[in-house]
Coordinates of C-alpha atoms and ligand atoms in Angstrom, one line a residue:
M150 CA 0.0 0.0 0.0
K151 CA 1.0 3.6 -0.5
I152 CA 1.0 5.1 2.9
A153 CA 1.6 8.8 3.9
I154 CA 2.8 9.5 7.4
L155 CA 1.9 13.1 8.2
S156 CA 4.7 14.3 10.4
R157 CA 6.9 17.4 10.6
N158 CA 10.0 15.4 11.4
K159 CA 11.3 12.1 10.1
K160 CA 13.6 11.8 13.1
L161 CA 11.0 11.6 15.7
Y162 CA 10.8 8.2 17.4
S163 CA 7.1 7.5 16.6
T164 CA 7.5 8.6 12.9
R165 CA 10.6 6.5 12.5
R166 CA 9.0 3.4 14.0
L167 CA 5.9 3.8 11.8
L168 CA 8.1 4.2 8.8
E169 CA 10.0 1.0 9.7
A170 CA 6.8 -1.0 10.4
C171 CA 5.4 0.0 7.0
E172 CA 8.6 -0.9 5.2
Q173 CA 8.9 -4.2 7.0
R174 CA 5.5 -5.2 5.7
G175 CA 6.4 -4.3 2.1
H176 CA 4.4 -1.0 1.9
E177 CA 5.6 2.2 0.3
P178 CA 5.5 4.8 3.0
I179 CA 6.5 8.5 2.8
V180 CA 6.8 11.1 5.4
L181 CA 5.0 14.3 4.6
D182 CA 5.4 17.6 6.4
V183 CA 1.8 19.0 6.3
L184 CA 2.9 22.6 6.7
R185 CA 4.8 22.3 3.4
S186 CA 2.0 20.9 1.4
Y187 CA -0.6 23.0 -0.3
M188 CA -3.9 22.3 -1.8
E189 CA -6.3 23.4 -4.5
V190 CA -9.9 23.1 -3.4
V191 CA -11.9 22.5 -6.5
P192 CA -15.1 20.6 -7.1
S193 CA -14.6 16.9 -7.7
K194 CA -10.8 16.9 -8.1
P195 CA -9.1 17.4 -4.8
E196 CA -5.3 17.5 -4.9
V197 CA -2.4 17.9 -2.6
H198 CA 0.9 19.4 -3.8
I199 CA 4.3 19.5 -2.4
K200 CA 7.5 21.2 -3.8
G201 CA 5.9 21.7 -7.2
T202 CA 4.6 18.1 -7.6
I203 CA 1.1 16.7 -7.3
L204 CA 1.0 13.8 -4.9
S205 CA -0.6 10.7 -6.3
A206 CA -3.4 9.1 -4.2
F207 CA -2.5 7.2 -1.1
D208 CA -4.2 4.1 0.2
A209 CA -3.8 5.1 3.8
V210 CA -2.7 8.2 5.8
I211 CA -1.2 8.0 9.3
P212 CA -1.7 11.5 10.9
R213 CA 0.9 12.5 13.5
I214 CA -0.3 16.0 13.7
G215 CA 1.1 18.0 16.6
A216 CA -1.2 20.1 18.8
S217 CA 0.2 23.4 17.5
V218 CA -0.7 22.5 13.8
T219 CA -4.1 20.9 14.4
F220 CA -5.9 23.5 12.3
Y221 CA -3.9 23.2 9.1
G222 CA -2.9 19.6 9.7
T223 CA -6.5 18.4 9.9
A224 CA -7.3 20.4 6.7
V225 CA -4.6 18.5 4.8
L226 CA -5.9 15.2 6.3
R227 CA -9.4 16.1 5.2
Q228 CA -8.1 16.7 1.7
F229 CA -6.6 13.1 1.6
E230 CA -9.9 11.8 2.9
M231 CA -11.7 13.5 0.0
M232 CA -9.2 11.8 -2.3
G233 CA -10.3 8.4 -0.9
A234 CA -7.4 7.6 1.4
F235 CA -8.1 5.6 4.6
P236 CA -7.1 7.8 7.6
L237 CA -5.8 5.9 10.6
N238 CA -7.7 8.6 12.6
E239 CA -10.3 10.8 10.9
S240 CA -9.8 14.5 10.7
V241 CA -13.1 15.1 12.6
A242 CA -12.1 12.8 15.4
I243 CA -8.7 14.5 15.7
S244 CA -10.3 18.0 15.9
R245 CA -12.7 16.7 18.5
S246 CA -10.0 15.3 20.7
R247 CA -7.9 18.5 20.5
D248 CA -10.7 20.4 22.2
K249 CA -10.6 19.4 25.8
L250 CA -14.0 20.9 26.6
R251 CA -15.7 19.3 23.7
S252 CA -14.0 15.9 24.5
L253 CA -15.1 16.0 28.1
Q254 CA -18.7 17.0 27.2
L255 CA -18.9 14.1 24.7
L256 CA -17.5 11.6 27.2
S257 CA -19.8 12.8 30.0
R258 CA -22.8 12.6 27.7
K259 CA -22.1 8.9 27.2
G260 CA -21.7 8.3 30.9
V261 CA -17.9 7.7 31.0
G262 CA -16.3 8.2 34.4
L263 CA -14.6 11.6 34.7
P264 CA -13.2 13.6 37.5
S265 CA -15.7 16.2 38.5
T266 CA -14.8 19.1 36.2
G267 CA -15.8 22.8 35.8
F268 CA -15.0 25.1 32.9
A269 CA -14.7 28.8 33.2
H270 CA -13.5 31.8 31.3
H271 CA -14.3 34.8 33.5
P272 CA -16.5 33.7 36.4
D273 CA -17.9 36.4 38.7
D274 CA -18.3 33.9 41.5
I275 CA -15.0 32.0 42.0
P276 CA -16.0 30.5 45.4
D277 CA -19.0 29.0 43.7
L278 CA -16.9 27.6 40.9
I279 CA -14.7 26.0 43.5
K280 CA -17.7 24.7 45.5
M281 CA -19.1 23.2 42.2
V282 CA -16.3 20.7 41.9
G283 CA -16.3 19.8 45.6
G284 CA -13.9 22.4 47.0
A285 CA -10.2 22.3 47.8
P286 CA -7.8 20.6 47.2
L287 CA -8.4 20.9 43.5
V288 CA -6.5 20.9 40.2
I289 CA -6.6 23.9 38.0
K290 CA -5.6 23.5 34.4
L291 CA -4.9 25.9 31.6
L292 CA -6.7 24.5 28.5
E293 CA -3.8 25.3 26.2
G294 CA -1.2 23.5 28.4
T295 CA 0.6 20.3 27.5
Q296 CA 3.1 18.1 29.2
G297 CA 1.8 19.1 32.6
I298 CA 2.7 22.8 32.2
G299 CA -0.2 24.9 33.4
V300 CA -1.5 22.1 35.7
V301 CA -1.6 23.3 39.3
L302 CA -2.7 21.6 42.5
A303 CA -4.3 24.1 44.9
E304 CA -4.4 22.6 48.4
T305 CA -6.6 25.2 50.0
K306 CA -9.6 27.3 48.9
K307 CA -7.5 30.5 49.3
A308 CA -4.7 29.1 47.0
A309 CA -7.3 27.9 44.5
E310 CA -8.9 31.4 44.4
S311 CA -5.5 33.1 43.9
V312 CA -4.5 30.7 41.1
I313 CA -7.9 31.1 39.3
E314 CA -7.6 34.9 39.6
A315 CA -4.1 34.8 38.2
F316 CA -5.1 32.7 35.2
M317 CA -8.1 35.0 34.7
G318 CA -5.8 37.9 34.6
L319 CA -4.0 36.2 31.7
K320 CA -7.4 35.8 29.9
A321 CA -6.9 32.1 29.8
N322 CA -9.5 29.4 29.5
I323 CA -9.3 27.2 32.5
M324 CA -10.6 23.9 33.8
V325 CA -11.0 23.2 37.5
Q326 CA -11.1 19.6 38.5
E327 CA -11.6 17.4 41.6
Y328 CA -8.2 16.2 42.8
I329 CA -8.0 12.4 42.7
K330 CA -5.7 12.0 45.7
E331 CA -5.9 8.2 45.8
A332 CA -4.3 8.0 42.4
G333 CA -1.1 8.7 44.3
G334 CA 0.6 10.8 41.6
A335 CA 0.1 8.0 39.0
D336 CA -1.9 7.7 35.9
I337 CA -2.4 4.9 33.4
R338 CA -1.8 5.3 29.7
C339 CA -3.8 2.8 27.7
L340 CA -2.9 2.5 24.1
V341 CA -6.0 1.6 22.1
V342 CA -5.8 0.2 18.6
G343 CA -9.1 -0.7 17.0
N344 CA -11.3 -2.2 19.7
K345 CA -8.4 -3.3 22.0
V346 CA -6.1 -2.0 24.6
V347 CA -2.8 -3.3 23.1
A348 CA -0.5 -1.9 25.8
A349 CA -0.8 -0.1 29.1
M350 CA 1.8 1.6 31.3
K351 CA 1.7 3.3 34.6
R352 CA 3.3 6.7 34.9
Q353 CA 4.4 7.6 38.4
A354 CA 5.3 11.1 39.4
L355 CA 8.4 12.0 41.4
P356 CA 8.0 12.1 45.2
G357 CA 6.3 15.3 46.2
E358 CA 4.9 15.9 42.7
F359 CA 1.4 14.9 41.6
R360 CA 1.9 15.3 37.8
S361 CA 3.1 12.0 36.3
N362 CA 4.2 13.4 32.9
L363 CA 7.4 11.9 31.8
H364 CA 8.5 15.4 30.8
R365 CA 8.1 16.3 34.5
G366 CA 10.4 13.5 35.7
G367 CA 7.7 10.8 35.9
S368 CA 8.7 7.2 35.4
A369 CA 6.9 4.6 33.3
S370 CA 6.4 1.0 34.1
L371 CA 4.4 -2.0 32.9
I372 CA 1.0 -2.4 34.5
K373 CA -1.8 -4.9 34.4
I374 CA -5.1 -3.2 34.0
T375 CA -8.5 -4.4 35.1
P376 CA -11.3 -5.4 32.7
V377 CA -13.2 -2.3 33.8
E378 CA -10.2 -0.1 33.0
R379 CA -9.8 -1.9 29.6
A380 CA -13.5 -1.4 28.8
T381 CA -13.4 2.3 29.8
A382 CA -10.4 3.0 27.6
V383 CA -11.9 1.3 24.6
N384 CA -15.2 3.0 25.1
A385 CA -13.5 6.4 25.4
A386 CA -11.6 6.0 22.1
K387 CA -14.8 4.8 20.4
I388 CA -16.9 7.7 21.6
M389 CA -14.2 10.1 20.3
G390 CA -14.2 8.2 17.0
L391 CA -10.5 7.4 17.2
N392 CA -9.1 4.1 15.9
V393 CA -5.8 4.7 17.6
A394 CA -5.7 6.6 20.9
G395 CA -3.8 7.1 24.1
V396 CA -6.4 7.1 26.9
D397 CA -5.2 8.5 30.2
L398 CA -6.9 7.1 33.3
L399 CA -6.8 7.9 36.9
R400 CA -7.4 5.1 39.4
A401 CA -10.1 6.6 41.8
E402 CA -11.9 4.9 44.6
R403 CA -15.1 5.0 42.5
G404 CA -13.4 3.3 39.5
P405 CA -11.3 4.4 36.5
L406 CA -11.7 8.1 35.5
V407 CA -10.8 9.3 32.0
M408 CA -8.5 12.3 32.1
E409 CA -7.7 12.7 28.4
V410 CA -7.9 11.0 25.1
N411 CA -4.9 11.7 22.9
S412 CA -5.2 11.2 19.1
S413 CA -1.4 11.1 18.4
P414 CA 0.0 9.1 21.3
G415 CA 3.7 8.9 21.4
L416 CA 5.1 5.4 20.9
E417 CA 8.5 5.7 22.6
G418 CA 7.5 5.6 26.2
I419 CA 4.9 2.8 25.8
E420 CA 7.1 0.7 23.5
N421 CA 10.0 0.9 25.9
A422 CA 7.9 0.3 29.0
T423 CA 6.0 -2.7 27.5
G424 CA 8.5 -4.1 24.9
K425 CA 5.7 -4.3 22.4
D426 CA 5.8 -3.5 18.7
I427 CA 2.9 -0.9 18.7
A428 CA 4.0 0.6 15.4
G429 CA 3.6 -2.9 13.9
M430 CA 0.2 -3.3 15.4
I431 CA -0.9 0.0 14.0
V432 CA 0.2 -1.0 10.5
D433 CA -1.5 -4.4 10.9
F434 CA -4.7 -2.5 11.8
I435 CA -4.4 -0.4 8.6
E436 CA -3.9 -3.5 6.5
K437 CA -7.1 -5.1 7.9
N438 CA -9.2 -2.0 7.7
A439 CA -8.1 0.3 4.9
K440 CA -10.7 0.6 2.2
P441 CA -11.0 3.5 -0.3
Y442 CA -13.6 6.1 0.3
H443 CA -14.5 4.6 3.6
T444 CA -14.3 7.4 6.2
K445 CA -17.4 7.9 8.3
T446 CA -17.3 11.7 7.9
R447 CA -15.5 12.0 4.6
G448 CA -14.8 15.6 3.8
K449 CA -17.3 16.9 6.3
G450 CA -16.4 19.4 8.9
Ligands
LIG187 P1 -1.3 17.6 30.3 O1 -2.3 17.4 29.2 O2 -0.6 18.9 30.3 O3 -0.3 16.4 30.5 P2 -2.9 16.5 32.4 O4 -4.3 17.0 32.5 O5 -2.7 15.2 31.7 O6 -2.1 17.7 31.7 O7 -2.2 16.5 33.8 C1 -0.9 16.2 34.1 C2 -0.7 15.2 35.2 O8 -1.3 15.7 36.4 C3 -1.5 13.9 34.9 O9 -0.7 13.0 34.1 C4 -1.8 13.4 36.3 O10 -0.7 12.6 36.8 C5 -1.9 14.6 37.1 N1 -3.4 15.0 37.2 C6 -4.1 15.7 36.3 N2 -5.3 15.9 36.7 C7 -5.5 15.3 37.9 C8 -6.5 15.2 38.9 N3 -7.7 15.7 38.6 N4 -6.3 14.5 40.0 C9 -5.1 13.9 40.2 N5 -4.0 14.1 39.4 C10 -4.2 14.7 38.3

């Protein structure tokens, strides 16, 4: 199959591994930098150009679109969908997953376990916002943050009020969330491919830190997850419409709670922690499922 990997950098671990897995299986993969491609949008003949040449049609596209290029990246992916390529994850599902509020609203609508969460932009009654999610201690998150930056634990009501006021001063969109203390500074990353969790790892924060992000010094290890956790992760990916997803869970007393569903999960941490060939499983999934003009939401917004 002709497979395009949409990625800005060939040297990134995940991109390299996907490229290798395609080659090992006898496919013809290429890595395309979405920001360098350009498109003519005309009725009935969608094309994508790069460096003066028109790209011929692909059988499948593997989007590895970074959060900062979601807008243009999903437009390029949508163009490939209109040309009949099978997207590993559809453009609509990626856009959905990149919007934290939309994602949590969708998941909550379907009854998925979530930490009690409030959204706010410029609330007049901050104490009520804090009360709404059960009071302090609570976690305050900048919506635009990644890798744990902009995620703050406020131990007291006073601290929570000050942080919320500070973020409001920056005109940032924020989320306030019940602190799941019993998670013990750990979360579980479930890698979903198709209808299965193919690998899971536990990320543990450094002592004295509650954020388990590997970028914040967290460490990853293999973990056995329960059937309920497995079902929750698969269900969350399905609700988002993602074939491949990294679903982050917190282990709470009341059961697994979904924190985030990531549409371009990194492969390095999870392949190293589990010793599994996830890139290979992703390409196997494409082989089994790729059909021309088969997206659920082809070309639709
Ligand atoms: P980012 O998307 O920037 O990684 P997250 O929302 O995933 O931010 O939060 C970073 C880390 O903080 C998580 O991996 C988890 O370990 C911890 N964390 C986040 N929210 C909560 C919460 N409500 N309760 C307990 N720990 C949390």
